[in-house]
PDB file of C-alpha atoms in Angstrom:
ATOM      1  CA  MET N   1      -2.320   1.819 -21.798  1.00 36.00           C
ATOM      2  CA  ASP N   2      -0.023   4.656 -22.050  1.00 40.00           C
ATOM      3  CA  PRO N   3       2.341   4.708 -18.646  1.00 41.00           C
ATOM      4  CA  ASN N   4       2.615   8.354 -19.225  1.00 45.00           C
ATOM      5  CA  THR N   5      -1.154   9.232 -18.717  1.00 42.00           C
ATOM      6  CA  GLN N   6      -0.774  11.858 -15.319  1.00 45.00           C
ATOM      7  CA  PHE N   7      -4.031  11.065 -12.947  1.00 42.00           C
ATOM      8  CA  ASP N   8      -6.692  14.546 -13.471  1.00 40.00           C
ATOM      9  CA  TYR N   9      -4.925  15.926  -9.881  1.00 38.00           C
ATOM     10  CA  CYS N  10      -2.417  17.603  -9.050  1.00 34.00           C
ATOM     11  CA  ALA N  11      -2.120  17.283  -5.212  1.00 35.00           C
ATOM     12  CA  ILE N  12       0.225  14.810  -5.228  1.00 38.00           C
ATOM     13  CA  ARG N  13       4.377  14.772  -6.260  1.00 41.00           C
ATOM     14  CA  PRO N  14       7.165  12.304  -5.421  1.00 46.00           C
ATOM     15  CA  CYS N  15       9.318  12.760  -2.821  1.00 45.00           C
ATOM     16  CA  ALA N  16      12.357  12.765  -4.716  1.00 43.00           C
ATOM     17  CA  ASP N  17      14.409  15.621  -5.177  1.00 41.00           C
ATOM     18  CA  ASP N  18      14.989  13.478  -8.822  1.00 39.00           C
ATOM     19  CA  LYS N  19      12.822  15.314 -11.164  1.00 36.00           C
ATOM     20  CA  LYS N  20      13.786  13.437 -14.151  1.00 33.00           C
ATOM     21  CA  SER N  21      12.519  11.247 -15.152  1.00 29.00           C
ATOM     22  CA  SER N  22      14.906   7.855 -14.600  1.00 30.00           C
ATOM     23  CA  HIS N  23      14.513   3.945 -14.692  1.00 34.00           C
ATOM     24  CA  LEU N  24      17.160   3.805 -11.947  1.00 37.00           C
ATOM     25  CA  LEU N  25      18.161   0.193 -10.708  1.00 40.00           C
ATOM     26  CA  ASN N  26      19.259   1.834  -7.424  1.00 42.00           C
ATOM     27  CA  PRO N  27      18.687   4.089  -5.297  1.00 41.00           C
ATOM     28  CA  GLU N  28      21.516   6.049  -4.506  1.00 44.00           C
ATOM     29  CA  ASN N  29      20.971   9.575  -5.727  1.00 45.00           C
ATOM     30  CA  VAL N  30      17.453   8.897  -4.765  1.00 46.00           C
ATOM     31  CA  VAL N  31      16.429  11.822  -1.600  1.00 48.00           C
ATOM     32  CA  PHE N  32      13.514  11.517   0.316  1.00 47.00           C
ATOM     33  CA  ASP N  33      12.209  14.164   2.914  1.00 53.00           C
ATOM     34  CA  GLN N  34       9.540  15.241   5.362  1.00 74.00           C
ATOM     35  CA  CYS N  35       7.789  10.882   4.349  1.00 92.00           C
ATOM     36  CA  GLY N  36       8.424   7.646   4.483  1.00 92.00           C
ATOM     37  CA  LYS N  37       9.439   8.233   8.639  1.00 87.00           C
ATOM     38  CA  ARG N  38       8.453   5.500  11.862  1.00 84.00           C
ATOM     39  CA  ASN N  39       7.870   4.725  15.229  1.00 74.00           C
ATOM     40  CA  GLU N  40      10.615   1.635  14.400  1.00 69.00           C
ATOM     41  CA  ARG N  41       9.708   0.900  18.308  1.00 58.00           C
ATOM     42  CA  ILE N  42       5.776   0.744  17.834  1.00 50.00           C
ATOM     43  CA  GLU N  43       4.757  -3.098  18.016  1.00 47.00           C
ATOM     44  CA  ALA N  44       1.774  -4.753  17.047  1.00 39.00           C
ATOM     45  CA  ARG N  45       1.281  -7.996  18.487  1.00 38.00           C
ATOM     46  CA  ALA N  46       0.168 -10.195  15.839  1.00 35.00           C
ATOM     47  CA  ARG N  47       0.257 -11.749  12.126  1.00 38.00           C
ATOM     48  CA  ILE N  48      -0.617 -11.285   8.775  1.00 43.00           C
ATOM     49  CA  VAL N  49      -0.638 -14.477   7.181  1.00 44.00           C
ATOM     50  CA  GLY N  50       2.656 -16.370   7.889  1.00 43.00           C
ATOM     51  CA  GLY N  51       3.957 -12.606   8.917  1.00 43.00           C
ATOM     52  CA  ARG N  52       5.426 -10.898  12.209  1.00 46.00           C
ATOM     53  CA  PRO N  53       4.565  -8.473  14.349  1.00 42.00           C
ATOM     54  CA  GLY N  54       5.001  -4.486  13.373  1.00 60.00           C
ATOM     55  CA  ASN N  55       3.649  -1.180  12.257  1.00 82.00           C
ATOM     56  CA  SER N  56       2.610   0.531   9.535  1.00 92.00           C
ATOM     57  CA  PRO N  57       1.804   4.539   9.964  1.00 93.00           C
ATOM     58  CA  TRP N  58       0.298   4.831   6.291  1.00 96.00           C
ATOM     59  CA  THR N  59      -1.339   1.587   6.246  1.00 95.00           C
ATOM     60  CA  VAL N  60      -4.881   3.669   6.620  1.00 96.00           C
ATOM     61  CA  SER N  61      -8.296   1.546   7.448  1.00 95.00           C
ATOM     62  CA  ILE N  62     -11.034   2.068   4.549  1.00 96.00           C
ATOM     63  CA  ARG N  63     -14.745   1.714   6.179  1.00 96.00           C
ATOM     64  CA  ASN N  64     -18.664   1.867   4.803  1.00 96.00           C
ATOM     65  CA  ARG N  65     -20.640   3.662   5.477  1.00 97.00           C
ATOM     66  CA  GLU N  66     -21.924   0.817   8.741  1.00 96.00           C
ATOM     67  CA  GLY N  67     -17.906   1.305   9.779  1.00 95.00           C
ATOM     68  CA  VAL N  68     -17.370  -1.714   8.600  1.00 93.00           C
ATOM     69  CA  HIS N  69     -13.417  -2.297   7.442  1.00 92.00           C
ATOM     70  CA  PHE N  70     -13.146  -3.790   3.680  1.00 92.00           C
ATOM     71  CA  CYS N  71      -9.735  -2.327   1.868  1.00 93.00           C
ATOM     72  CA  GLY N  72      -6.305  -0.776   3.057  1.00 94.00           C
ATOM     73  CA  GLY N  73      -4.888   2.397   1.677  1.00 96.00           C
ATOM     74  CA  SER N  74      -1.979   4.464   1.767  1.00 97.00           C
ATOM     75  CA  LEU N  75      -1.117   7.928   2.691  1.00 98.00           C
ATOM     76  CA  VAL N  76       0.402   9.810   0.403  1.00 97.00           C
ATOM     77  CA  LYS N  77      -0.626  13.636   1.447  1.00 96.00           C
ATOM     78  CA  GLU N  78      -2.490  14.461   4.287  1.00 96.00           C
ATOM     79  CA  GLU N  79      -5.380  14.389   2.596  1.00 97.00           C
ATOM     80  CA  TRP N  80      -5.265  11.961   0.236  1.00 98.00           C
ATOM     81  CA  VAL N  81      -5.225   7.867   0.095  1.00 98.00           C
ATOM     82  CA  ILE N  82      -4.100   5.622  -2.766  1.00 98.00           C
ATOM     83  CA  SER N  83      -5.840   2.148  -3.507  1.00 96.00           C
ATOM     84  CA  THR N  84      -6.460   0.201  -6.025  1.00 94.00           C
ATOM     85  CA  ARG N  85     -10.307   0.790  -8.042  1.00 93.00           C
ATOM     86  CA  LEU N  86     -10.574  -3.419  -7.427  1.00 90.00           C
ATOM     87  CA  CYS N  87     -12.347  -1.704  -3.611  1.00 92.00           C
ATOM     88  CA  PHE N  88     -14.636   0.229  -5.419  1.00 93.00           C
ATOM     89  CA  SER N  89     -17.906  -0.908  -7.366  1.00 89.00           C
ATOM     90  CA  SER N  90     -17.259   2.181  -9.524  1.00 90.00           C
ATOM     91  CA  CYS N  91     -15.169   5.220 -10.680  1.00 91.00           C
ATOM     92  CA  ASP N  92     -18.383   7.569  -9.985  1.00 90.00           C
ATOM     93  CA  ALA N  93     -19.079   5.509  -6.585  1.00 90.00           C
ATOM     94  CA  ASP N  94     -21.447   7.309  -4.296  1.00 93.00           C
ATOM     95  CA  LEU N  95     -18.757   7.271  -0.890  1.00 95.00           C
ATOM     96  CA  THR N  96     -20.992   9.258   1.083  1.00 96.00           C
ATOM     97  CA  GLY N  97     -20.979   7.755   4.199  1.00 97.00           C
ATOM     98  CA  TYR N  98     -17.570   6.483   4.166  1.00 98.00           C
ATOM     99  CA  TYR N  99     -14.563   7.404   5.857  1.00 98.00           C
ATOM    100  CA  VAL N 100     -11.097   6.219   6.578  1.00 98.00           C
ATOM    101  CA  LEU N 101      -9.143   5.553  10.177  1.00 96.00           C
ATOM    102  CA  LEU N 102      -5.875   6.177  10.884  1.00 95.00           C
ATOM    103  CA  GLY N 103      -3.634   6.529  13.768  1.00 92.00           C
ATOM    104  CA  THR N 104      -4.905   2.929  15.359  1.00 89.00           C
ATOM    105  CA  LEU N 105      -2.541  -0.447  15.196  1.00 87.00           C
ATOM    106  CA  PHE N 106      -6.658  -2.305  15.567  1.00 86.00           C
ATOM    107  CA  LYS N 107      -8.943  -2.833  12.598  1.00 85.00           C
ATOM    108  CA  ASN N 108     -12.085  -2.188  15.909  1.00 86.00           C
ATOM    109  CA  PRO N 109     -10.809   0.421  18.474  1.00 87.00           C
ATOM    110  CA  GLY N 110     -12.181   1.631  21.337  1.00 85.00           C
ATOM    111  CA  PRO N 111     -13.854   4.413  22.157  1.00 84.00           C
ATOM    112  CA  ASN N 112     -10.869   6.268  23.942  1.00 85.00           C
ATOM    113  CA  ASP N 113      -8.392   4.704  21.644  1.00 86.00           C
ATOM    114  CA  PRO N 114      -6.411   8.549  21.748  1.00 85.00           C
ATOM    115  CA  ASN N 115      -4.912   8.248  18.612  1.00 87.00           C
ATOM    116  CA  LYS N 116      -7.177   7.237  16.089  1.00 93.00           C
ATOM    117  CA  GLN N 117      -8.627   9.258  13.050  1.00 96.00           C
ATOM    118  CA  ALA N 118     -11.605   8.635  11.567  1.00 97.00           C
ATOM    119  CA  ILE N 119     -11.945  11.331   8.227  1.00 98.00           C
ATOM    120  CA  PRO N 120     -14.592  11.374   5.966  1.00 98.00           C
ATOM    121  CA  ILE N 121     -13.858  10.301   2.572  1.00 98.00           C
ATOM    122  CA  ILE N 122     -14.762  12.765   0.081  1.00 97.00           C
ATOM    123  CA  LYS N 123     -13.827  12.355  -3.861  1.00 96.00           C
ATOM    124  CA  ILE N 124     -12.229   9.336  -5.631  1.00 96.00           C
ATOM    125  CA  VAL N 125      -9.905   9.792  -8.486  1.00 95.00           C
ATOM    126  CA  CYS N 126      -9.420   7.072 -11.208  1.00 93.00           C
ATOM    127  CA  GLY N 127      -6.196   6.328 -12.366  1.00 85.00           C
ATOM    128  CA  PRO N 128      -5.318   5.854 -16.122  1.00 83.00           C
ATOM    129  CA  SER N 129      -6.869   3.213 -18.053  1.00 74.00           C
ATOM    130  CA  GLU N 130      -6.629  -0.225 -16.727  1.00 76.00           C
ATOM    131  CA  SER N 131      -4.040   1.395 -14.536  1.00 84.00           C
ATOM    132  CA  LEU N 132      -6.428  -0.569 -11.049  1.00 90.00           C
ATOM    133  CA  VAL N 133      -5.167   2.609  -8.517  1.00 94.00           C
ATOM    134  CA  VAL N 134      -6.998   4.949  -7.093  1.00 95.00           C
ATOM    135  CA  MET N 135      -7.129   7.883  -5.125  1.00 96.00           C
ATOM    136  CA  LEU N 136      -9.606   9.026  -2.489  1.00 97.00           C
ATOM    137  CA  LYS N 137      -9.540  13.131  -0.525  1.00 98.00           C
ATOM    138  CA  PHE N 138     -10.122  13.351   2.084  1.00 97.00           C
ATOM    139  CA  GLU N 139     -12.684  15.760   3.241  1.00 98.00           C
ATOM    140  CA  ARG N 140     -10.247  17.705   6.425  1.00 97.00           C
ATOM    141  CA  ARG N 141      -6.137  17.084   6.784  1.00 97.00           C
ATOM    142  CA  ALA N 142      -5.402  14.037   8.588  1.00 97.00           C
ATOM    143  CA  LEU N 143      -2.912  14.759  11.369  1.00 95.00           C
ATOM    144  CA  LEU N 144      -0.028  13.340  11.211  1.00 94.00           C
ATOM    145  CA  ASN N 145       2.323  11.998  14.511  1.00 91.00           C
ATOM    146  CA  GLN N 146       4.172   8.885  15.674  1.00 87.00           C
ATOM    147  CA  ARG N 147       0.737   6.433  14.162  1.00 90.00           C
ATOM    148  CA  VAL N 148      -0.183   8.005  11.562  1.00 94.00           C
ATOM    149  CA  ALA N 149       2.904   9.183   8.422  1.00 95.00           C
ATOM    150  CA  LEU N 150       3.010  10.053   4.968  1.00 96.00           C
ATOM    151  CA  ILE N 151       4.904   7.161   2.874  1.00 97.00           C
ATOM    152  CA  CYS N 152       7.422   8.249   0.051  1.00 96.00           C
ATOM    153  CA  LEU N 153       6.200   8.096  -3.571  1.00 96.00           C
ATOM    154  CA  PRO N 154       8.898   6.595  -5.710  1.00 95.00           C
ATOM    155  CA  PRO N 155      10.682   8.182  -8.295  1.00 94.00           C
ATOM    156  CA  GLU N 156      10.221   8.027 -12.081  1.00 92.00           C
ATOM    157  CA  ARG N 157       9.775   4.276 -13.730  1.00 91.00           C
ATOM    158  CA  TYR N 158      11.587   3.282 -11.035  1.00 93.00           C
ATOM    159  CA  ILE N 159      12.836  -0.606 -10.293  1.00 92.00           C
ATOM    160  CA  VAL N 160      13.700  -2.310  -7.234  1.00 94.00           C
ATOM    161  CA  PRO N 161      16.218  -4.796  -7.241  1.00 94.00           C
ATOM    162  CA  GLU N 162      15.796  -7.657  -6.837  1.00 94.00           C
ATOM    163  CA  ASN N 163      15.686  -9.107  -3.032  1.00 93.00           C
ATOM    164  CA  THR N 164      14.894  -6.148  -1.118  1.00 93.00           C
ATOM    165  CA  GLN N 165      12.745  -6.536   1.508  1.00 90.00           C
ATOM    166  CA  CYS N 166       9.156  -4.446   1.527  1.00 94.00           C
ATOM    167  CA  GLU N 167       6.492  -5.302   4.193  1.00 92.00           C
ATOM    168  CA  ILE N 168       2.818  -5.648   3.584  1.00 91.00           C
ATOM    169  CA  ALA N 169       0.174  -4.397   6.259  1.00 90.00           C
ATOM    170  CA  GLY N 170      -3.471  -4.779   6.905  1.00 86.00           C
ATOM    171  CA  TRP N 171      -5.982  -5.885   8.830  1.00 84.00           C
ATOM    172  CA  GLY N 172      -6.968  -8.440   6.505  1.00 68.00           C
ATOM    173  CA  SER N 173      -7.465 -12.624   6.866  1.00 57.00           C
ATOM    174  CA  THR N 174      -4.459 -14.290   8.770  1.00 53.00           C
ATOM    175  CA  GLY N 175      -6.015 -17.825   7.168  1.00 52.00           C
ATOM    176  CA  GLY N 176      -5.438 -18.676  11.454  1.00 52.00           C
ATOM    177  CA  THR N 177      -2.330 -17.377  12.298  1.00 47.00           C
ATOM    178  CA  GLY N 178      -2.697 -14.389  14.269  1.00 54.00           C
ATOM    179  CA  ASN N 179      -5.673 -11.731  15.594  1.00 63.00           C
ATOM    180  CA  GLU N 180      -7.509  -9.986  12.711  1.00 67.00           C
ATOM    181  CA  ASN N 181      -8.172  -7.194  15.186  1.00 79.00           C
ATOM    182  CA  VAL N 182      -4.481  -5.791  14.757  1.00 82.00           C
ATOM    183  CA  LEU N 183      -2.675  -4.038  11.957  1.00 85.00           C
ATOM    184  CA  ASN N 184      -0.082  -6.513  10.445  1.00 84.00           C
ATOM    185  CA  VAL N 185       2.824  -6.612   8.497  1.00 87.00           C
ATOM    186  CA  ALA N 186       5.009  -8.992   6.908  1.00 86.00           C
ATOM    187  CA  ARG N 187       8.156  -9.526   5.223  1.00 87.00           C
ATOM    188  CA  LEU N 188       8.557 -10.263   1.307  1.00 88.00           C
ATOM    189  CA  PRO N 189      11.406  -9.916  -1.102  1.00 92.00           C
ATOM    190  CA  VAL N 190      11.357  -8.418  -4.031  1.00 95.00           C
ATOM    191  CA  MET N 191      11.356 -11.091  -7.751  1.00 94.00           C
ATOM    192  CA  ASN N 192      12.684  -9.597 -11.046  1.00 93.00           C
ATOM    193  CA  ASN N 193      10.223  -9.329 -13.229  1.00 91.00           C
ATOM    194  CA  GLN N 194      12.278 -11.136 -15.704  1.00 93.00           C
ATOM    195  CA  ASN N 195      11.698 -15.055 -13.451  1.00 93.00           C
ATOM    196  CA  CYS N 196       8.410 -13.587 -12.613  1.00 93.00           C
ATOM    197  CA  SER N 197       6.988 -13.066 -16.060  1.00 93.00           C
ATOM    198  CA  VAL N 198       8.550 -16.959 -16.688  1.00 93.00           C
ATOM    199  CA  ALA N 199       6.962 -17.834 -13.166  1.00 91.00           C
ATOM    200  CA  LEU N 200       3.201 -17.052 -14.506  1.00 89.00           C
ATOM    201  CA  LYS N 201       3.218 -18.229 -17.763  1.00 89.00           C
ATOM    202  CA  GLY N 202       3.994 -14.741 -19.249  1.00 88.00           C
ATOM    203  CA  ARG N 203       0.882 -12.813 -18.263  1.00 85.00           C
ATOM    204  CA  LEU N 204       3.075 -10.772 -16.039  1.00 90.00           C
ATOM    205  CA  LYS N 205       2.457  -6.667 -17.416  1.00 90.00           C
ATOM    206  CA  GLU N 206       4.913  -3.664 -17.389  1.00 90.00           C
ATOM    207  CA  ASN N 207       2.699  -2.268 -14.386  1.00 92.00           C
ATOM    208  CA  GLU N 208       2.661  -5.048 -12.461  1.00 93.00           C
ATOM    209  CA  LEU N 209       5.681  -5.835 -10.053  1.00 93.00           C
ATOM    210  CA  CYS N 210       6.227  -9.510  -8.352  1.00 93.00           C
ATOM    211  CA  THR N 211       7.433 -10.600  -4.556  1.00 92.00           C
ATOM    212  CA  SER N 212       9.306 -14.064  -5.028  1.00 89.00           C
ATOM    213  CA  PRO N 213       7.027 -17.086  -2.580  1.00 82.00           C
ATOM    214  CA  LEU N 214       7.725 -18.238   0.316  1.00 67.00           C
ATOM    215  CA  LYS N 215       7.809 -22.359   1.425  1.00 53.00           C
ATOM    216  CA  VAL N 216       6.070 -20.908   4.801  1.00 47.00           C
ATOM    217  CA  GLY N 217       3.471 -19.072   3.009  1.00 47.00           C
ATOM    218  CA  VAL N 218       3.270 -15.323   3.443  1.00 49.00           C
ATOM    219  CA  GLY N 219       0.985 -12.988   1.529  1.00 49.00           C
ATOM    220  CA  ALA N 220      -1.685 -10.130   1.799  1.00 50.00           C
ATOM    221  CA  CYS N 221      -5.796 -11.378   1.496  1.00 60.00           C
ATOM    222  CA  GLU N 222      -8.620 -10.807   1.851  1.00 51.00           C
ATOM    223  CA  GLY N 223      -8.927  -6.829   3.703  1.00 54.00           C
ATOM    224  CA  ASP N 224      -5.315  -6.183   3.016  1.00 78.00           C
ATOM    225  CA  PHE N 225      -6.837  -5.232  -0.970  1.00 88.00           C
ATOM    226  CA  GLY N 226      -5.027  -1.671  -1.819  1.00 94.00           C
ATOM    227  CA  GLY N 227      -2.917  -1.361   1.034  1.00 93.00           C
ATOM    228  CA  PRO N 228       0.825  -0.940   0.555  1.00 95.00           C
ATOM    229  CA  LEU N 229       3.759  -2.683  -0.064  1.00 95.00           C
ATOM    230  CA  ALA N 230       6.788  -0.212   1.443  1.00 96.00           C
ATOM    231  CA  CYS N 231      10.378  -0.437   0.213  1.00 95.00           C
ATOM    232  CA  LEU N 232      13.067   0.436   1.834  1.00 90.00           C
ATOM    233  CA  THR N 233      15.244   2.953   0.029  1.00 86.00           C
ATOM    234  CA  GLN N 234      17.670   5.565   1.295  1.00 82.00           C
ATOM    235  CA  GLU N 235      15.885   4.952   5.050  1.00 84.00           C
ATOM    236  CA  CYS N 236      13.083   6.186   4.181  1.00 90.00           C
ATOM    237  CA  TRP N 237       9.596   3.808   4.132  1.00 94.00           C
ATOM    238  CA  VAL N 238       7.993   3.911  -0.239  1.00 96.00           C
ATOM    239  CA  LEU N 239       5.133   3.272  -1.563  1.00 97.00           C
ATOM    240  CA  GLN N 240       6.306   1.364  -4.391  1.00 97.00           C
ATOM    241  CA  GLY N 241       3.302  -1.381  -5.146  1.00 96.00           C
ATOM    242  CA  VAL N 242      -0.518  -1.683  -4.115  1.00 95.00           C
ATOM    243  CA  ILE N 243      -2.265  -5.019  -2.832  1.00 91.00           C
ATOM    244  CA  THR N 244      -4.567  -6.419  -4.982  1.00 86.00           C
ATOM    245  CA  PRO N 245      -6.792  -9.398  -5.494  1.00 76.00           C
ATOM    246  CA  LEU N 246      -4.920 -13.424  -5.322  1.00 65.00           C
ATOM    247  CA  ARG N 247      -7.203 -16.416  -6.141  1.00 48.00           C
ATOM    248  CA  ILE N 248      -4.840 -18.230  -3.266  1.00 48.00           C
ATOM    249  CA  CYS N 249      -3.554 -16.576  -0.301  1.00 58.00           C
ATOM    250  CA  ALA N 250      -0.582 -16.497   0.433  1.00 51.00           C
ATOM    251  CA  ARG N 251       0.407 -19.406  -2.069  1.00 60.00           C
ATOM    252  CA  LYS N 252       3.875 -21.046  -1.405  1.00 65.00           C
ATOM    253  CA  ASP N 253       4.699 -21.536  -5.211  1.00 74.00           C
ATOM    254  CA  VAL N 254       3.684 -18.485  -7.430  1.00 82.00           C
ATOM    255  CA  PRO N 255       4.969 -15.039  -6.973  1.00 89.00           C
ATOM    256  CA  ALA N 256       2.836 -12.486  -5.519  1.00 88.00           C
ATOM    257  CA  THR N 257       1.870  -9.730  -8.005  1.00 90.00           C
ATOM    258  CA  PHE N 258       1.733  -5.308  -7.136  1.00 93.00           C
ATOM    259  CA  ILE N 259       0.397  -3.175  -8.483  1.00 94.00           C
ATOM    260  CA  ARG N 260       3.704  -0.753  -9.645  1.00 95.00           C
ATOM    261  CA  ILE N 261       3.528   2.528  -8.059  1.00 96.00           C
ATOM    262  CA  SER N 262       6.514   3.788  -9.854  1.00 95.00           C
ATOM    263  CA  MET N 263       4.180   3.897 -13.188  1.00 93.00           C
ATOM    264  CA  TYR N 264       1.917   6.847 -12.227  1.00 92.00           C
ATOM    265  CA  VAL N 265       4.008   8.923 -10.260  1.00 86.00           C
TER     266      VAL N 265
END
């Protein structure tokens, strides 16, 4: 895989003023605008596997023709979402009737939910070979408000500092720890790639990043795949990773791996 290969779209660019290729170890010179902001007072009373209450206004629910949630995604432009290729049968999948649901904390919101937005998906764009990243384009632009917000994209090849506290979010299985009908959020600390590679016996790829395993068993599970690993940088939330399937949910002894988005911006 060539990490310099670009997506075959031009609608999305990083929300940073620094356009130079970088291998940053700290975020002091990174400036974000028009993304990564949320109303911290909005909370959901539920839990991801071992997680805590929270909200994530850039997390979208991807629905099939029957309206059933099957994966998550991250809103990076009003008409574009980033998710994972593992949620779809192929890069040529027929997504007629598929749509995204935004603006609600609930997996199955009622008909009178005033904030929900259901928008058809009209295009799927796969990233570079072996990247496992996909872009989904909407039929129309999402309306941004306190329940729907854009998440920032990182600078090119940005490295998240070790022990940075990041968040995962989704409507997936909670393993009996909470209400799966509500958007759930959990905090995970970033693990440096050298230590993660040792823990995974050398199986870590350059386009992946890790979070440390926690003794309480916190992590993503089925239904969360494609959703964000969001990290706070300069008071803005940045999409640093994408959730991918794990053999066992929320393992206490093995780091969790994510697609590293800074390889593809």
